[in-house]
JSON list of C-alpha atoms in Angstrom, two decimals:
[
{"chain": "A", "resi": 221, "resn": "MET", "atom": "CA", "xyz": [68.49, 230.54, 262.67]},
{"chain": "A", "resi": 222, "resn": "SER", "atom": "CA", "xyz": [65.45, 228.45, 261.73]},
{"chain": "A", "resi": 223, "resn": "THR", "atom": "CA", "xyz": [65.41, 226.47, 258.50]},
{"chain": "A", "resi": 224, "resn": "ALA", "atom": "CA", "xyz": [62.82, 226.83, 255.75]},
{"chain": "A", "resi": 225, "resn": "ARG", "atom": "CA", "xyz": [61.22, 223.56, 256.89]},
{"chain": "A", "resi": 226, "resn": "GLU", "atom": "CA", "xyz": [60.93, 224.78, 260.47]},
{"chain": "A", "resi": 227, "resn": "ARG", "atom": "CA", "xyz": [59.45, 228.11, 259.38]},
{"chain": "A", "resi": 228, "resn": "ILE", "atom": "CA", "xyz": [56.86, 226.36, 257.22]},
{"chain": "A", "resi": 229, "resn": "LEU", "atom": "CA", "xyz": [55.84, 224.06, 260.08]},
{"chain": "A", "resi": 230, "resn": "GLU", "atom": "CA", "xyz": [55.65, 226.94, 262.54]},
{"chain": "A", "resi": 231, "resn": "ALA", "atom": "CA", "xyz": [53.62, 229.06, 260.12]},
{"chain": "A", "resi": 232, "resn": "THR", "atom": "CA", "xyz": [51.13, 226.26, 259.50]},
{"chain": "A", "resi": 233, "resn": "ALA", "atom": "CA", "xyz": [50.76, 225.59, 263.21]},
{"chain": "A", "resi": 234, "resn": "GLU", "atom": "CA", "xyz": [50.21, 229.30, 263.84]},
{"chain": "A", "resi": 235, "resn": "LEU", "atom": "CA", "xyz": [47.50, 229.49, 261.17]},
{"chain": "A", "resi": 236, "resn": "LEU", "atom": "CA", "xyz": [45.84, 226.39, 262.66]},
{"chain": "A", "resi": 237, "resn": "ALA", "atom": "CA", "xyz": [45.29, 228.32, 265.87]},
{"chain": "A", "resi": 238, "resn": "THR", "atom": "CA", "xyz": [42.39, 230.14, 264.18]},
{"chain": "A", "resi": 239, "resn": "LYS", "atom": "CA", "xyz": [41.53, 228.16, 261.03]},
{"chain": "A", "resi": 240, "resn": "ASP", "atom": "CA", "xyz": [40.73, 224.62, 260.01]},
{"chain": "A", "resi": 241, "resn": "ALA", "atom": "CA", "xyz": [43.43, 222.90, 257.96]},
{"chain": "A", "resi": 242, "resn": "LEU", "atom": "CA", "xyz": [41.27, 222.81, 254.83]},
{"chain": "A", "resi": 243, "resn": "ALA", "atom": "CA", "xyz": [40.76, 226.57, 255.05]},
{"chain": "A", "resi": 244, "resn": "ILE", "atom": "CA", "xyz": [44.48, 227.36, 255.07]},
{"chain": "A", "resi": 245, "resn": "SER", "atom": "CA", "xyz": [46.00, 228.06, 251.67]},
{"chain": "A", "resi": 246, "resn": "THR", "atom": "CA", "xyz": [49.57, 227.22, 250.75]},
{"chain": "A", "resi": 247, "resn": "ARG", "atom": "CA", "xyz": [49.97, 230.87, 249.73]},
{"chain": "A", "resi": 248, "resn": "ALA", "atom": "CA", "xyz": [49.12, 232.01, 253.27]},
{"chain": "A", "resi": 249, "resn": "ILE", "atom": "CA", "xyz": [51.62, 229.52, 254.68]},
{"chain": "A", "resi": 250, "resn": "CYS", "atom": "CA", "xyz": [54.35, 230.68, 252.33]},
{"chain": "A", "resi": 251, "resn": "ASP", "atom": "CA", "xyz": [53.70, 234.34, 253.07]},
{"chain": "A", "resi": 252, "resn": "LEU", "atom": "CA", "xyz": [53.89, 233.79, 256.81]},
{"chain": "A", "resi": 253, "resn": "ALA", "atom": "CA", "xyz": [56.96, 231.55, 256.55]},
{"chain": "A", "resi": 254, "resn": "LYS", "atom": "CA", "xyz": [58.60, 233.91, 254.03]},
{"chain": "A", "resi": 255, "resn": "VAL", "atom": "CA", "xyz": [59.37, 231.17, 251.53]},
{"chain": "A", "resi": 256, "resn": "GLY", "atom": "CA", "xyz": [58.49, 230.58, 247.89]},
{"chain": "A", "resi": 257, "resn": "MET", "atom": "CA", "xyz": [55.70, 228.16, 246.93]},
{"chain": "A", "resi": 258, "resn": "PRO", "atom": "CA", "xyz": [58.11, 225.53, 245.54]},
{"chain": "A", "resi": 259, "resn": "GLU", "atom": "CA", "xyz": [59.69, 225.20, 249.00]},
{"chain": "A", "resi": 260, "resn": "ILE", "atom": "CA", "xyz": [56.62, 223.41, 250.38]},
{"chain": "A", "resi": 261, "resn": "TYR", "atom": "CA", "xyz": [56.85, 220.78, 247.65]},
{"chain": "A", "resi": 262, "resn": "ARG", "atom": "CA", "xyz": [60.60, 220.50, 248.06]},
{"chain": "A", "resi": 263, "resn": "GLN", "atom": "CA", "xyz": [60.32, 219.90, 251.81]},
{"chain": "A", "resi": 264, "resn": "PHE", "atom": "CA", "xyz": [57.05, 217.96, 252.11]},
{"chain": "A", "resi": 265, "resn": "GLY", "atom": "CA", "xyz": [56.08, 216.68, 248.66]},
{"chain": "A", "resi": 266, "resn": "ASP", "atom": "CA", "xyz": [52.67, 218.38, 248.73]},
{"chain": "A", "resi": 267, "resn": "LYS", "atom": "CA", "xyz": [50.24, 220.06, 251.11]},
{"chain": "A", "resi": 268, "resn": "GLN", "atom": "CA", "xyz": [49.10, 216.69, 252.47]},
{"chain": "A", "resi": 269, "resn": "GLY", "atom": "CA", "xyz": [52.67, 215.85, 253.39]},
{"chain": "A", "resi": 270, "resn": "LEU", "atom": "CA", "xyz": [52.95, 219.20, 255.16]},
{"chain": "A", "resi": 271, "resn": "LEU", "atom": "CA", "xyz": [49.74, 218.64, 257.12]},
{"chain": "A", "resi": 272, "resn": "THR", "atom": "CA", "xyz": [50.91, 215.18, 258.18]},
{"chain": "A", "resi": 273, "resn": "ALA", "atom": "CA", "xyz": [54.17, 216.68, 259.44]},
{"chain": "A", "resi": 274, "resn": "VAL", "atom": "CA", "xyz": [52.24, 219.35, 261.36]},
{"chain": "A", "resi": 275, "resn": "ALA", "atom": "CA", "xyz": [50.00, 216.66, 262.87]},
{"chain": "A", "resi": 276, "resn": "ASP", "atom": "CA", "xyz": [53.08, 214.83, 264.11]},
{"chain": "A", "resi": 277, "resn": "LEU", "atom": "CA", "xyz": [54.35, 218.11, 265.55]},
{"chain": "A", "resi": 278, "resn": "GLY", "atom": "CA", "xyz": [51.00, 218.38, 267.33]},
{"chain": "A", "resi": 279, "resn": "PHE", "atom": "CA", "xyz": [51.47, 214.89, 268.72]},
{"chain": "A", "resi": 280, "resn": "GLU", "atom": "CA", "xyz": [54.89, 215.89, 270.05]},
{"chain": "A", "resi": 281, "resn": "ARG", "atom": "CA", "xyz": [53.26, 218.72, 272.01]},
{"chain": "A", "resi": 282, "resn": "PHE", "atom": "CA", "xyz": [50.36, 216.49, 273.05]},
{"chain": "A", "resi": 283, "resn": "LEU", "atom": "CA", "xyz": [52.68, 213.77, 274.37]},
{"chain": "A", "resi": 284, "resn": "ALA", "atom": "CA", "xyz": [54.95, 216.26, 276.11]},
{"chain": "A", "resi": 285, "resn": "ASN", "atom": "CA", "xyz": [51.87, 217.56, 277.90]},
{"chain": "A", "resi": 286, "resn": "LYS", "atom": "CA", "xyz": [50.90, 213.99, 278.82]},
{"chain": "A", "resi": 287, "resn": "ARG", "atom": "CA", "xyz": [54.31, 213.25, 280.27]},
{"chain": "A", "resi": 288, "resn": "ARG", "atom": "CA", "xyz": [53.95, 216.24, 282.59]},
{"chain": "A", "resi": 289, "resn": "ASN", "atom": "CA", "xyz": [50.97, 214.59, 284.28]},
{"chain": "A", "resi": 290, "resn": "PRO", "atom": "CA", "xyz": [52.04, 213.63, 287.82]},
{"chain": "A", "resi": 291, "resn": "LEU", "atom": "CA", "xyz": [52.10, 209.94, 288.78]},
{"chain": "A", "resi": 292, "resn": "THR", "atom": "CA", "xyz": [50.53, 208.94, 292.08]},
{"chain": "A", "resi": 293, "resn": "GLU", "atom": "CA", "xyz": [50.14, 205.67, 293.94]},
{"chain": "A", "resi": 294, "resn": "ASP", "atom": "CA", "xyz": [46.68, 205.25, 292.36]},
{"chain": "A", "resi": 295, "resn": "PRO", "atom": "CA", "xyz": [47.10, 204.27, 288.68]},
{"chain": "A", "resi": 296, "resn": "VAL", "atom": "CA", "xyz": [43.35, 204.48, 288.02]},
{"chain": "A", "resi": 297, "resn": "ALA", "atom": "CA", "xyz": [43.25, 208.06, 289.32]},
{"chain": "A", "resi": 298, "resn": "ASP", "atom": "CA", "xyz": [46.20, 208.77, 287.03]},
{"chain": "A", "resi": 299, "resn": "LEU", "atom": "CA", "xyz": [44.16, 207.47, 284.08]},
{"chain": "A", "resi": 300, "resn": "ARG", "atom": "CA", "xyz": [41.42, 209.95, 284.97]},
{"chain": "A", "resi": 301, "resn": "THR", "atom": "CA", "xyz": [43.98, 212.75, 285.04]},
{"chain": "A", "resi": 302, "resn": "ALA", "atom": "CA", "xyz": [45.33, 211.63, 281.66]},
{"chain": "A", "resi": 303, "resn": "TRP", "atom": "CA", "xyz": [41.79, 211.60, 280.21]},
{"chain": "A", "resi": 304, "resn": "ASP", "atom": "CA", "xyz": [41.09, 215.12, 281.48]},
{"chain": "A", "resi": 305, "resn": "SER", "atom": "CA", "xyz": [44.39, 216.49, 280.17]},
{"chain": "A", "resi": 306, "resn": "HIS", "atom": "CA", "xyz": [43.61, 214.95, 276.78]},
{"chain": "A", "resi": 307, "resn": "VAL", "atom": "CA", "xyz": [40.26, 216.77, 276.71]},
{"chain": "A", "resi": 308, "resn": "SER", "atom": "CA", "xyz": [41.92, 220.01, 277.82]},
{"chain": "A", "resi": 309, "resn": "PHE", "atom": "CA", "xyz": [44.45, 219.79, 274.97]},
{"chain": "A", "resi": 310, "resn": "ALA", "atom": "CA", "xyz": [41.68, 219.17, 272.43]},
{"chain": "A", "resi": 311, "resn": "LEU", "atom": "CA", "xyz": [39.57, 222.09, 273.58]},
{"chain": "A", "resi": 312, "resn": "GLY", "atom": "CA", "xyz": [42.60, 224.38, 273.64]},
{"chain": "A", "resi": 313, "resn": "ASN", "atom": "CA", "xyz": [43.78, 223.36, 270.15]},
{"chain": "A", "resi": 314, "resn": "PRO", "atom": "CA", "xyz": [40.62, 222.46, 268.21]},
{"chain": "A", "resi": 315, "resn": "HIS", "atom": "CA", "xyz": [41.91, 222.74, 264.64]},
{"chain": "A", "resi": 316, "resn": "LEU", "atom": "CA", "xyz": [45.23, 221.07, 265.39]},
{"chain": "A", "resi": 317, "resn": "TYR", "atom": "CA", "xyz": [43.44, 218.30, 267.29]},
{"chain": "A", "resi": 318, "resn": "ARG", "atom": "CA", "xyz": [41.13, 217.56, 264.36]},
{"chain": "A", "resi": 319, "resn": "LEU", "atom": "CA", "xyz": [44.14, 217.39, 262.07]},
{"chain": "A", "resi": 320, "resn": "MET", "atom": "CA", "xyz": [45.84, 214.94, 264.45]},
{"chain": "A", "resi": 321, "resn": "PHE", "atom": "CA", "xyz": [42.89, 212.60, 264.96]},
{"chain": "A", "resi": 322, "resn": "THR", "atom": "CA", "xyz": [40.96, 212.92, 261.69]},
{"chain": "A", "resi": 323, "resn": "PRO", "atom": "CA", "xyz": [43.71, 212.74, 259.06]},
{"chain": "A", "resi": 324, "resn": "THR", "atom": "CA", "xyz": [42.90, 212.80, 255.36]},
{"chain": "A", "resi": 325, "resn": "GLY", "atom": "CA", "xyz": [44.63, 210.87, 252.59]},
{"chain": "A", "resi": 326, "resn": "ASP", "atom": "CA", "xyz": [44.55, 207.15, 251.87]},
{"chain": "A", "resi": 327, "resn": "ALA", "atom": "CA", "xyz": [48.25, 206.37, 251.85]},
{"chain": "A", "resi": 328, "resn": "ALA", "atom": "CA", "xyz": [49.82, 205.01, 255.04]},
{"chain": "A", "resi": 329, "resn": "ASP", "atom": "CA", "xyz": [52.43, 207.76, 254.99]},
{"chain": "A", "resi": 330, "resn": "ALA", "atom": "CA", "xyz": [49.60, 210.32, 254.97]},
{"chain": "A", "resi": 331, "resn": "LYS", "atom": "CA", "xyz": [48.71, 209.34, 258.54]},
{"chain": "A", "resi": 332, "resn": "PRO", "atom": "CA", "xyz": [50.54, 210.92, 261.48]},
{"chain": "A", "resi": 333, "resn": "GLN", "atom": "CA", "xyz": [52.87, 208.46, 263.22]},
{"chain": "A", "resi": 334, "resn": "GLY", "atom": "CA", "xyz": [52.41, 210.12, 266.61]},
{"chain": "A", "resi": 335, "resn": "ILE", "atom": "CA", "xyz": [49.26, 208.09, 267.25]},
{"chain": "A", "resi": 336, "resn": "LYS", "atom": "CA", "xyz": [51.47, 205.04, 267.84]},
{"chain": "A", "resi": 337, "resn": "GLU", "atom": "CA", "xyz": [53.42, 206.86, 270.54]},
{"chain": "A", "resi": 338, "resn": "ALA", "atom": "CA", "xyz": [50.17, 208.02, 272.12]},
{"chain": "A", "resi": 339, "resn": "GLN", "atom": "CA", "xyz": [48.97, 204.41, 272.22]},
{"chain": "A", "resi": 340, "resn": "ALA", "atom": "CA", "xyz": [52.26, 203.27, 273.75]},
{"chain": "A", "resi": 341, "resn": "LEU", "atom": "CA", "xyz": [52.12, 205.93, 276.45]},
{"chain": "A", "resi": 342, "resn": "LEU", "atom": "CA", "xyz": [48.55, 204.98, 277.32]},
{"chain": "A", "resi": 343, "resn": "LEU", "atom": "CA", "xyz": [49.46, 201.29, 277.35]},
{"chain": "A", "resi": 344, "resn": "SER", "atom": "CA", "xyz": [52.17, 201.94, 279.93]},
{"chain": "A", "resi": 345, "resn": "ALA", "atom": "CA", "xyz": [49.56, 203.65, 282.12]},
{"chain": "A", "resi": 346, "resn": "VAL", "atom": "CA", "xyz": [47.20, 200.71, 281.70]},
{"chain": "A", "resi": 347, "resn": "GLU", "atom": "CA", "xyz": [50.00, 198.28, 282.57]},
{"chain": "A", "resi": 348, "resn": "ARG", "atom": "CA", "xyz": [50.37, 200.08, 285.90]},
{"chain": "A", "resi": 349, "resn": "CYS", "atom": "CA", "xyz": [46.72, 199.29, 286.59]},
{"chain": "A", "resi": 350, "resn": "ARG", "atom": "CA", "xyz": [47.31, 195.65, 285.69]},
{"chain": "A", "resi": 351, "resn": "ALA", "atom": "CA", "xyz": [50.31, 195.47, 288.02]},
{"chain": "A", "resi": 352, "resn": "ALA", "atom": "CA", "xyz": [48.14, 196.85, 290.83]},
{"chain": "A", "resi": 353, "resn": "GLY", "atom": "CA", "xyz": [45.45, 194.25, 290.18]},
{"chain": "A", "resi": 354, "resn": "ARG", "atom": "CA", "xyz": [43.02, 196.88, 288.90]},
{"chain": "A", "resi": 355, "resn": "LEU", "atom": "CA", "xyz": [42.57, 195.74, 285.30]},
{"chain": "A", "resi": 356, "resn": "ARG", "atom": "CA", "xyz": [39.61, 193.63, 284.13]},
{"chain": "A", "resi": 357, "resn": "THR", "atom": "CA", "xyz": [40.58, 193.10, 280.48]},
{"chain": "A", "resi": 358, "resn": "ALA", "atom": "CA", "xyz": [43.66, 192.71, 278.31]},
{"chain": "A", "resi": 359, "resn": "PRO", "atom": "CA", "xyz": [45.90, 195.82, 278.46]},
{"chain": "A", "resi": 360, "resn": "GLU", "atom": "CA", "xyz": [45.89, 196.34, 274.69]},
{"chain": "A", "resi": 361, "resn": "ALA", "atom": "CA", "xyz": [42.09, 196.14, 274.50]},
{"chain": "A", "resi": 362, "resn": "ALA", "atom": "CA", "xyz": [41.74, 198.46, 277.48]},
{"chain": "A", "resi": 363, "resn": "GLY", "atom": "CA", "xyz": [44.08, 201.00, 275.92]},
{"chain": "A", "resi": 364, "resn": "ARG", "atom": "CA", "xyz": [42.21, 200.99, 272.60]},
{"chain": "A", "resi": 365, "resn": "ALA", "atom": "CA", "xyz": [38.86, 201.36, 274.36]},
{"chain": "A", "resi": 366, "resn": "ILE", "atom": "CA", "xyz": [40.05, 204.28, 276.48]},
{"chain": "A", "resi": 367, "resn": "LEU", "atom": "CA", "xyz": [41.69, 206.15, 273.60]},
{"chain": "A", "resi": 368, "resn": "SER", "atom": "CA", "xyz": [38.73, 205.60, 271.27]},
{"chain": "A", "resi": 369, "resn": "ALA", "atom": "CA", "xyz": [36.28, 206.91, 273.85]},
{"chain": "A", "resi": 370, "resn": "ASN", "atom": "CA", "xyz": [38.52, 209.83, 274.79]},
{"chain": "A", "resi": 371, "resn": "VAL", "atom": "CA", "xyz": [38.94, 210.93, 271.17]},
{"chain": "A", "resi": 372, "resn": "GLY", "atom": "CA", "xyz": [35.23, 210.47, 270.48]},
{"chain": "A", "resi": 373, "resn": "VAL", "atom": "CA", "xyz": [34.26, 212.69, 273.39]},
{"chain": "A", "resi": 374, "resn": "CYS", "atom": "CA", "xyz": [36.67, 215.38, 272.22]},
{"chain": "A", "resi": 375, "resn": "LEU", "atom": "CA", "xyz": [35.55, 215.35, 268.58]},
{"chain": "A", "resi": 376, "resn": "MET", "atom": "CA", "xyz": [31.87, 215.50, 269.55]},
{"chain": "A", "resi": 377, "resn": "ALA", "atom": "CA", "xyz": [32.56, 218.39, 271.94]},
{"chain": "A", "resi": 378, "resn": "LEU", "atom": "CA", "xyz": [34.45, 220.27, 269.21]},
{"chain": "A", "resi": 379, "resn": "SER", "atom": "CA", "xyz": [31.93, 219.57, 266.46]},
{"chain": "A", "resi": 380, "resn": "PHE", "atom": "CA", "xyz": [28.72, 220.04, 268.49]},
{"chain": "A", "resi": 381, "resn": "PRO", "atom": "CA", "xyz": [29.63, 222.13, 271.54]},
{"chain": "A", "resi": 382, "resn": "ASP", "atom": "CA", "xyz": [26.01, 223.03, 272.34]},
{"chain": "A", "resi": 383, "resn": "LEU", "atom": "CA", "xyz": [25.06, 219.36, 272.59]},
{"chain": "A", "resi": 384, "resn": "PHE", "atom": "CA", "xyz": [28.24, 217.71, 273.82]},
{"chain": "A", "resi": 385, "resn": "GLY", "atom": "CA", "xyz": [30.40, 220.48, 275.26]},
{"chain": "A", "resi": 386, "resn": "ASP", "atom": "CA", "xyz": [29.26, 220.07, 278.86]},
{"chain": "A", "resi": 387, "resn": "PRO", "atom": "CA", "xyz": [32.24, 218.84, 280.94]},
{"chain": "A", "resi": 388, "resn": "ASP", "atom": "CA", "xyz": [29.90, 216.48, 282.80]},
{"chain": "A", "resi": 389, "resn": "ILE", "atom": "CA", "xyz": [29.50, 214.47, 279.59]},
{"chain": "A", "resi": 390, "resn": "SER", "atom": "CA", "xyz": [33.24, 213.88, 279.38]},
{"chain": "A", "resi": 391, "resn": "ARG", "atom": "CA", "xyz": [33.41, 212.90, 283.04]},
{"chain": "A", "resi": 392, "resn": "SER", "atom": "CA", "xyz": [30.45, 210.51, 282.68]},
{"chain": "A", "resi": 393, "resn": "VAL", "atom": "CA", "xyz": [31.99, 208.74, 279.69]},
{"chain": "A", "resi": 394, "resn": "ARG", "atom": "CA", "xyz": [35.38, 208.70, 281.40]},
{"chain": "A", "resi": 395, "resn": "ASP", "atom": "CA", "xyz": [34.04, 207.07, 284.54]},
{"chain": "A", "resi": 396, "resn": "ALA", "atom": "CA", "xyz": [31.96, 204.56, 282.58]},
{"chain": "A", "resi": 397, "resn": "VAL", "atom": "CA", "xyz": [34.87, 203.45, 280.39]},
{"chain": "A", "resi": 398, "resn": "LEU", "atom": "CA", "xyz": [37.46, 203.36, 283.17]},
{"chain": "A", "resi": 399, "resn": "GLY", "atom": "CA", "xyz": [34.97, 201.65, 285.46]},
{"chain": "A", "resi": 400, "resn": "LYS", "atom": "CA", "xyz": [34.46, 198.96, 282.82]},
{"chain": "A", "resi": 401, "resn": "VAL", "atom": "CA", "xyz": [38.14, 198.22, 282.27]},
{"chain": "A", "resi": 402, "resn": "THR", "atom": "CA", "xyz": [39.42, 198.68, 285.83]},
{"chain": "A", "resi": 403, "resn": "GLY", "atom": "CA", "xyz": [36.42, 197.78, 288.00]},
{"chain": "A", "resi": 404, "resn": "ASP", "atom": "CA", "xyz": [34.03, 200.02, 289.91]},
{"chain": "A", "resi": 405, "resn": "GLU", "atom": "CA", "xyz": [35.32, 202.05, 292.83]},
{"chain": "A", "resi": 406, "resn": "GLY", "atom": "CA", "xyz": [32.79, 200.36, 295.13]},
{"chain": "A", "resi": 407, "resn": "GLU", "atom": "CA", "xyz": [34.13, 196.93, 294.28]},
{"chain": "A", "resi": 408, "resn": "ASP", "atom": "CA", "xyz": [35.69, 194.86, 297.07]},
{"chain": "A", "resi": 409, "resn": "THR", "atom": "CA", "xyz": [39.30, 196.06, 297.03]},
{"chain": "A", "resi": 410, "resn": "ARG", "atom": "CA", "xyz": [40.43, 192.59, 298.12]},
{"chain": "A", "resi": 411, "resn": "ILE", "atom": "CA", "xyz": [39.86, 191.43, 294.52]},
{"chain": "A", "resi": 412, "resn": "GLY", "atom": "CA", "xyz": [42.69, 193.68, 293.38]},
{"chain": "A", "resi": 413, "resn": "SER", "atom": "CA", "xyz": [44.89, 192.42, 296.20]},
{"chain": "A", "resi": 414, "resn": "ALA", "atom": "CA", "xyz": [44.08, 188.83, 295.26]},
{"chain": "A", "resi": 415, "resn": "THR", "atom": "CA", "xyz": [45.15, 189.48, 291.69]},
{"chain": "A", "resi": 416, "resn": "VAL", "atom": "CA", "xyz": [48.45, 190.96, 292.82]},
{"chain": "A", "resi": 417, "resn": "LEU", "atom": "CA", "xyz": [49.00, 188.02, 295.19]},
{"chain": "A", "resi": 418, "resn": "ALA", "atom": "CA", "xyz": [48.33, 185.52, 292.41]},
{"chain": "A", "resi": 419, "resn": "GLN", "atom": "CA", "xyz": [50.77, 187.32, 290.11]},
{"chain": "A", "resi": 420, "resn": "ALA", "atom": "CA", "xyz": [53.38, 187.36, 292.87]},
{"chain": "A", "resi": 421, "resn": "LEU", "atom": "CA", "xyz": [52.99, 183.63, 293.56]},
{"chain": "A", "resi": 422, "resn": "VAL", "atom": "CA", "xyz": [53.21, 182.73, 289.88]},
{"chain": "A", "resi": 423, "resn": "GLY", "atom": "CA", "xyz": [56.33, 184.86, 289.58]},
{"chain": "A", "resi": 424, "resn": "THR", "atom": "CA", "xyz": [57.86, 183.18, 292.61]},
{"chain": "A", "resi": 425, "resn": "LEU", "atom": "CA", "xyz": [57.10, 179.66, 291.37]},
{"chain": "A", "resi": 426, "resn": "THR", "atom": "CA", "xyz": [58.47, 180.35, 287.90]},
{"chain": "A", "resi": 427, "resn": "GLY", "atom": "CA", "xyz": [61.43, 182.33, 289.15]},
{"chain": "A", "resi": 428, "resn": "THR", "atom": "CA", "xyz": [60.53, 185.31, 286.99]},
{"chain": "A", "resi": 429, "resn": "ALA", "atom": "CA", "xyz": [59.45, 187.76, 289.70]},
{"chain": "A", "resi": 430, "resn": "PRO", "atom": "CA", "xyz": [60.37, 186.70, 293.27]},
{"chain": "A", "resi": 431, "resn": "VAL", "atom": "CA", "xyz": [58.53, 188.58, 296.02]},
{"chain": "A", "resi": 432, "resn": "ASP", "atom": "CA", "xyz": [59.85, 189.02, 299.57]},
{"chain": "A", "resi": 433, "resn": "GLY", "atom": "CA", "xyz": [57.97, 187.64, 302.55]},
{"chain": "A", "resi": 434, "resn": "ALA", "atom": "CA", "xyz": [56.97, 191.04, 303.92]},
{"chain": "A", "resi": 435, "resn": "ALA", "atom": "CA", "xyz": [55.19, 191.92, 300.68]},
{"chain": "A", "resi": 436, "resn": "LEU", "atom": "CA", "xyz": [53.31, 188.61, 300.69]},
{"chain": "A", "resi": 437, "resn": "ASP", "atom": "CA", "xyz": [52.33, 189.07, 304.35]},
{"chain": "A", "resi": 438, "resn": "GLY", "atom": "CA", "xyz": [50.92, 192.51, 303.56]},
{"chain": "A", "resi": 439, "resn": "LEU", "atom": "CA", "xyz": [48.86, 191.16, 300.68]},
{"chain": "A", "resi": 440, "resn": "THR", "atom": "CA", "xyz": [47.57, 188.28, 302.81]},
{"chain": "A", "resi": 441, "resn": "ARG", "atom": "CA", "xyz": [46.42, 190.67, 305.52]},
{"chain": "A", "resi": 442, "resn": "ALA", "atom": "CA", "xyz": [44.56, 192.70, 302.89]},
{"chain": "A", "resi": 443, "resn": "LEU", "atom": "CA", "xyz": [42.66, 189.58, 301.87]},
{"chain": "A", "resi": 444, "resn": "ARG", "atom": "CA", "xyz": [41.44, 188.72, 305.36]},
{"chain": "A", "resi": 445, "resn": "PRO", "atom": "CA", "xyz": [37.70, 189.36, 305.95]},
{"chain": "A", "resi": 446, "resn": "LYS", "atom": "CA", "xyz": [36.92, 192.64, 307.65]},
{"chain": "A", "resi": 447, "resn": "GLY", "atom": "CA", "xyz": [34.93, 192.65, 310.89]},
{"chain": "A", "resi": 448, "resn": "PRO", "atom": "CA", "xyz": [35.04, 191.22, 314.42]},
{"chain": "A", "resi": 449, "resn": "SER", "atom": "CA", "xyz": [36.09, 187.74, 313.28]},
{"chain": "A", "resi": 450, "resn": "ALA", "atom": "CA", "xyz": [39.20, 189.14, 311.59]},
{"chain": "A", "resi": 451, "resn": "SER", "atom": "CA", "xyz": [40.76, 190.13, 314.89]},
{"chain": "A", "resi": 452, "resn": "ALA", "atom": "CA", "xyz": [39.77, 186.97, 316.79]}
]
């Protein structure tokens, strides 16, 4: 049997499916959750505390959706998939998304904590790009740039769908941002291989990440110039 707290959270989330958070009254929440008005204040302190808790619940769903994204051998392609799934979540949950990414209240505890987990999950994806030699900036800076742009695209599409709702806009911004932090697709792929080789050699010399000879041979072959002279 669900608790009063669970029923209040579920009721608020259900109302957010069709209404903005500011348009939802505590009376409507209580009626749907079948609790008295004092229960909200007992469980969450005030309506702001309730909305923060609902935003964190939204982040739980958002991150669970992110973790279902398949991982491939191309970490940059996986970043594109993650971007697109982020946009899909926003468009499918507009009022909840706004609550998650445009929180009100000045106090630190009025902000949803799920944003930190979202940053950490994105950082792990960016680190995969770095390990593959596909990152052109610091991982933390790359992660902040990607998340900021992704959220901005979503909020503009939700607020001004006629102007910014075209999926091509999202894809254009996605490719521009990811191209900036990971390098253009047309770039000489040997640069990425060179980065991996350098990391491997440093690891070997310091004893922190030894690499076997076969792996180094493969990377060396990737760095050889293409063309007739390569096979001479």
